[in-house]
CSV table of C-alpha atoms and ligand atoms in Angstrom, one decimal:
chain,number,residue,atom,x,y,z
V,25,MET,CA,27.3,-5.7,-26.7
V,26,ASN,CA,25.4,-2.8,-28.0
V,27,ARG,CA,24.3,-0.3,-25.3
V,28,LEU,CA,20.6,0.7,-25.4
V,29,GLY,CA,20.2,4.4,-25.7
V,30,LEU,CA,17.8,5.1,-22.3
V,31,GLY,CA,15.4,8.3,-22.1
V,32,ILE,CA,14.5,8.7,-18.3
V,33,LEU,CA,11.6,11.1,-17.3
V,34,GLY,CA,11.2,11.9,-14.0
V,35,SER,CA,9.3,14.6,-11.6
V,36,GLY,CA,10.8,14.2,-8.4
V,37,LYS,CA,13.9,13.0,-6.2
V,38,GLY,CA,15.2,10.5,-8.5
V,39,SER,CA,16.3,7.9,-6.6
V,40,ASN,CA,15.5,4.9,-9.2
V,41,CYS,CA,17.2,7.5,-11.8
V,42,ARG,CA,20.3,7.4,-9.4
V,43,ALA,CA,20.2,3.7,-9.2
V,44,ILE,CA,20.0,3.2,-13.1
V,45,LEU,CA,22.9,5.4,-13.8
V,46,GLU,CA,24.9,3.8,-10.8
V,47,ARG,CA,24.5,0.6,-12.6
V,48,ILE,CA,25.3,2.1,-16.0
V,49,ARG,CA,28.6,3.4,-14.4
V,50,SER,CA,29.6,0.3,-12.6
V,51,GLY,CA,29.1,-1.8,-16.0
V,52,ALA,CA,26.5,-3.9,-14.7
V,53,LEU,CA,23.8,-2.3,-17.1
V,54,PRO,CA,24.8,-2.5,-20.8
V,55,ALA,CA,23.0,0.8,-21.7
V,56,GLU,CA,23.6,4.4,-22.2
V,57,ALA,CA,21.5,7.3,-20.5
V,58,ARG,CA,21.0,9.5,-23.6
V,59,VAL,CA,19.0,12.2,-21.7
V,60,VAL,CA,16.9,13.0,-18.3
V,61,ILE,CA,13.8,15.2,-19.1
V,62,SER,CA,11.5,16.5,-16.4
V,63,ASP,CA,8.4,18.3,-16.0
V,64,VAL,CA,9.6,20.4,-12.8
V,65,PHE,CA,11.6,23.0,-13.1
V,66,ASP,CA,13.9,22.0,-10.0
V,67,ALA,CA,13.5,18.4,-10.0
V,68,PRO,CA,16.4,16.9,-7.9
V,69,ILE,CA,16.2,14.0,-10.4
V,70,LEU,CA,18.2,17.1,-12.8
V,71,ASP,CA,20.8,17.2,-10.4
V,72,ILE,CA,21.4,13.5,-10.2
V,73,ALA,CA,21.8,13.7,-14.2
V,74,ARG,CA,24.1,16.7,-13.8
V,75,GLU,CA,26.0,14.6,-11.2
V,76,PHE,CA,26.5,11.7,-13.5
V,77,SER,CA,27.3,13.8,-16.6
V,78,VAL,CA,24.0,13.0,-18.6
V,79,PRO,CA,22.3,15.4,-20.8
V,80,ASN,CA,19.1,16.8,-19.2
V,81,ALA,CA,16.3,19.3,-19.6
V,82,TYR,CA,13.7,20.6,-18.0
V,83,LEU,CA,10.5,20.7,-20.6
V,84,GLN,CA,7.3,22.8,-19.9
V,85,PRO,CA,4.3,20.3,-19.2
V,86,GLY,CA,1.7,23.1,-20.4
V,87,HIS,CA,-1.4,23.9,-18.4
V,88,PHE,CA,-3.0,20.4,-17.2
V,89,ARG,CA,-2.3,19.0,-13.9
V,90,THR,CA,-2.2,15.1,-14.4
V,91,ARG,CA,-1.0,15.2,-18.0
V,92,LEU,CA,1.4,16.9,-20.8
V,93,GLU,CA,-0.5,19.5,-23.2
V,94,PRO,CA,0.1,17.8,-26.5
V,95,GLN,CA,2.1,20.2,-27.6
V,96,ALA,CA,4.2,19.7,-24.8
V,97,GLU,CA,4.4,15.7,-25.2
V,98,MET,CA,5.3,16.3,-28.8
V,99,GLU,CA,8.4,18.2,-27.5
V,100,PHE,CA,9.1,15.3,-25.3
V,101,VAL,CA,9.0,13.1,-28.0
V,102,ARG,CA,11.1,15.2,-30.4
V,103,MET,CA,13.8,15.3,-27.6
V,104,LEU,CA,14.1,11.8,-27.0
V,105,ARG,CA,14.1,11.1,-30.6
V,106,ALA,CA,16.8,13.7,-31.2
V,107,VAL,CA,19.3,11.9,-28.9
V,108,GLY,CA,18.3,8.3,-30.1
V,109,VAL,CA,16.6,7.4,-27.6
V,110,GLU,CA,15.3,3.5,-27.7
V,111,LEU,CA,13.7,3.0,-24.5
V,112,VAL,CA,11.9,5.4,-22.2
V,113,ILE,CA,12.2,4.7,-18.4
V,114,LEU,CA,9.7,6.6,-16.4
V,115,ALA,CA,11.4,7.0,-12.7
V,116,GLY,CA,8.6,8.9,-10.9
V,117,PHE,CA,7.2,10.8,-13.5
V,118,MET,CA,3.8,12.3,-12.2
V,119,ARG,CA,1.9,12.6,-15.5
V,120,VAL,CA,-0.1,10.3,-17.6
V,121,LEU,CA,1.0,9.8,-21.3
V,122,LYS,CA,-1.0,9.6,-24.1
V,123,SER,CA,-0.6,9.0,-27.8
V,124,PRO,CA,1.9,11.5,-29.2
V,125,MET,CA,4.5,9.2,-26.9
V,126,LEU,CA,2.8,6.2,-26.8
V,127,ASP,CA,2.8,5.7,-30.3
V,128,ALA,CA,6.4,7.2,-30.7
V,129,PHE,CA,7.5,4.4,-28.4
V,130,PRO,CA,5.0,1.4,-28.8
V,131,LYS,CA,6.2,-1.2,-26.3
V,132,ARG,CA,9.5,0.7,-25.1
V,133,ILE,CA,8.1,2.6,-22.5
V,134,LEU,CA,8.7,1.3,-18.8
V,135,ASN,CA,7.5,2.5,-15.5
V,136,ILE,CA,8.2,1.3,-12.2
V,137,HIS,CA,5.1,1.0,-9.6
V,138,PRO,CA,5.4,0.8,-5.7
V,139,SER,CA,2.9,-2.4,-5.4
V,140,LEU,CA,2.4,-5.9,-6.6
V,141,LEU,CA,0.2,-4.8,-9.6
V,142,PRO,CA,-2.6,-5.2,-10.6
V,143,LYS,CA,-2.9,-4.5,-6.6
V,144,PHE,CA,-3.0,-0.9,-5.8
V,145,PRO,CA,-2.6,1.3,-8.9
V,146,GLY,CA,-2.7,5.0,-8.3
V,147,LEU,CA,-1.1,7.2,-5.5
V,148,GLU,CA,0.7,6.1,-2.3
V,149,ALA,CA,0.2,2.6,-3.0
V,150,TRP,CA,2.3,1.7,0.0
V,151,LYS,CA,-0.4,3.4,2.3
V,152,GLN,CA,-3.0,1.3,0.4
V,153,ALA,CA,-1.2,-2.3,1.2
V,154,LEU,CA,-1.2,-1.0,4.7
V,155,ALA,CA,-4.7,0.0,5.1
V,156,ALA,CA,-5.6,-3.1,3.4
V,157,GLY,CA,-3.7,-5.2,6.0
V,158,ASP,CA,-1.7,-6.9,3.4
V,159,LYS,CA,1.6,-8.9,5.0
V,160,VAL,CA,3.3,-8.4,1.5
V,161,THR,CA,3.6,-6.2,-1.1
V,162,GLY,CA,6.3,-4.8,-3.2
V,163,CYS,CA,7.0,-3.4,-6.7
V,164,THR,CA,6.5,-3.8,-10.3
V,165,VAL,CA,7.9,-3.0,-13.4
V,166,HIS,CA,5.6,-2.8,-16.7
V,167,TYR,CA,5.2,-1.7,-20.1
V,168,VAL,CA,3.1,1.6,-20.2
V,169,ASP,CA,-0.2,1.6,-22.1
V,170,GLU,CA,-2.9,4.4,-22.0
V,171,LYS,CA,-4.3,3.2,-18.4
V,172,ILE,CA,-2.5,4.3,-15.6
V,173,ASP,CA,-0.2,1.6,-13.7
V,174,HIS,CA,-1.6,-0.7,-16.5
V,175,GLY,CA,-0.1,-3.0,-19.0
V,176,ASP,CA,2.2,-5.9,-19.3
V,177,ILE,CA,4.1,-6.9,-16.2
V,178,ILE,CA,7.8,-7.1,-16.8
V,179,GLY,CA,9.2,-8.0,-13.0
V,180,GLN,CA,8.0,-7.8,-9.9
V,181,ARG,CA,9.9,-8.2,-6.3
V,182,GLU,CA,8.2,-9.1,-2.9
V,183,VAL,CA,8.6,-6.8,0.2
V,184,PRO,CA,7.3,-7.8,3.4
V,185,ILE,CA,4.8,-5.6,5.7
V,186,LEU,CA,6.1,-5.6,9.3
V,187,PRO,CA,3.8,-5.4,12.2
V,188,ASP,CA,5.4,-2.0,13.4
V,189,ASP,CA,5.5,-0.4,9.6
V,190,THR,CA,4.7,3.3,9.3
V,191,PRO,CA,4.0,4.5,5.6
V,192,GLU,CA,7.2,6.0,5.5
V,193,SER,CA,9.2,2.6,7.0
V,194,LEU,CA,7.6,0.8,4.5
V,195,HIS,CA,8.0,3.1,1.4
V,196,ALA,CA,11.6,3.0,2.1
V,197,ARG,CA,11.8,-0.7,2.1
V,198,ILE,CA,9.9,-0.9,-1.3
V,199,GLN,CA,12.1,1.8,-2.8
V,200,VAL,CA,15.2,-0.5,-1.9
V,201,ALA,CA,13.3,-3.4,-3.8
V,202,GLU,CA,12.8,-0.8,-6.5
V,203,HIS,CA,16.6,0.1,-6.7
V,204,GLU,CA,17.7,-3.6,-7.5
V,205,LEU,CA,14.4,-4.5,-9.6
V,206,TYR,CA,14.4,-1.8,-12.4
V,207,PRO,CA,18.0,-1.9,-13.5
V,208,GLU,CA,17.7,-5.6,-13.7
V,209,VAL,CA,14.8,-5.2,-15.8
V,210,ILE,CA,16.3,-3.1,-18.0
V,211,ALA,CA,19.5,-5.2,-18.1
V,212,ARG,CA,17.4,-8.2,-19.1
V,213,LEU,CA,15.8,-6.3,-21.9
V,214,CYS,CA,19.0,-5.2,-23.2
V,215,ARG,CA,20.3,-8.7,-23.3
V,216,GLN,CA,17.0,-10.0,-25.1
V,217,ARG,CA,17.7,-7.2,-27.9
V,218,ALA,CA,21.4,-8.3,-28.1
V,219,SER,CA,20.8,-11.5,-28.7
L,323,LIG,C1,9.0,5.5,-7.1
L,323,LIG,O1,8.4,5.0,-5.6
L,323,LIG,C2,8.3,4.6,-8.1
L,323,LIG,O2,7.6,3.7,-7.6
L,323,LIG,C3,6.7,5.7,-8.3
L,323,LIG,O3,7.4,7.0,-8.3
L,323,LIG,C4,8.7,6.7,-7.0
L,323,LIG,C5,9.8,7.6,-7.8
L,323,LIG,O4,10.9,7.7,-6.7
L,323,LIG,N1,6.3,5.5,-9.7
L,323,LIG,P1,12.2,8.2,-7.3
L,323,LIG,O5,11.8,9.7,-7.6
L,323,LIG,O6,12.7,7.3,-8.2
L,323,LIG,O7,13.2,8.4,-5.7
């Protein structure tokens, strides 16, 4: 089976990136991580890339807080293209993508979000679910479009909310589900592409 070329973007601790790289290493995910890029110089996700010997880079995001400056976004596109990335994986990337990236990779950018979208888009979705008094939340993998935590849903996993949950305990349980769901969804896309 052809291995799908992945480019992983993240700003933080990179636990989803680690889960994906582990599945690739075990042979369960027929993909190849071509590059990991961060907008944060010392983000742990870059250390994870180095641990797995995946090419990695910090790219300057520019002066905006919640998105990349257009020039910076073009740099991201150039680097992803240069290494032959076919699918862009957002793994805790804390900036909204705009047209340079969306136009370069139409329907080829995935994100994972810690709620059952369309419920609770935005930051700290697990806190929103707790505050709403819900009994179940979860995580969602979706295609990225121009809106935040929006776009066609590809896969979801439910996670129970327990009576004594704190934000931390709930977030940890959701992350365990994320680490299963994200590689599974990517593997499904790889199989579809190969068939
Ligand atoms: C995850 O909870 C994901 O749902 C959200 O950002 C977090 C990234 O975590 N988009 P990590 O950096 O993969 O550990």
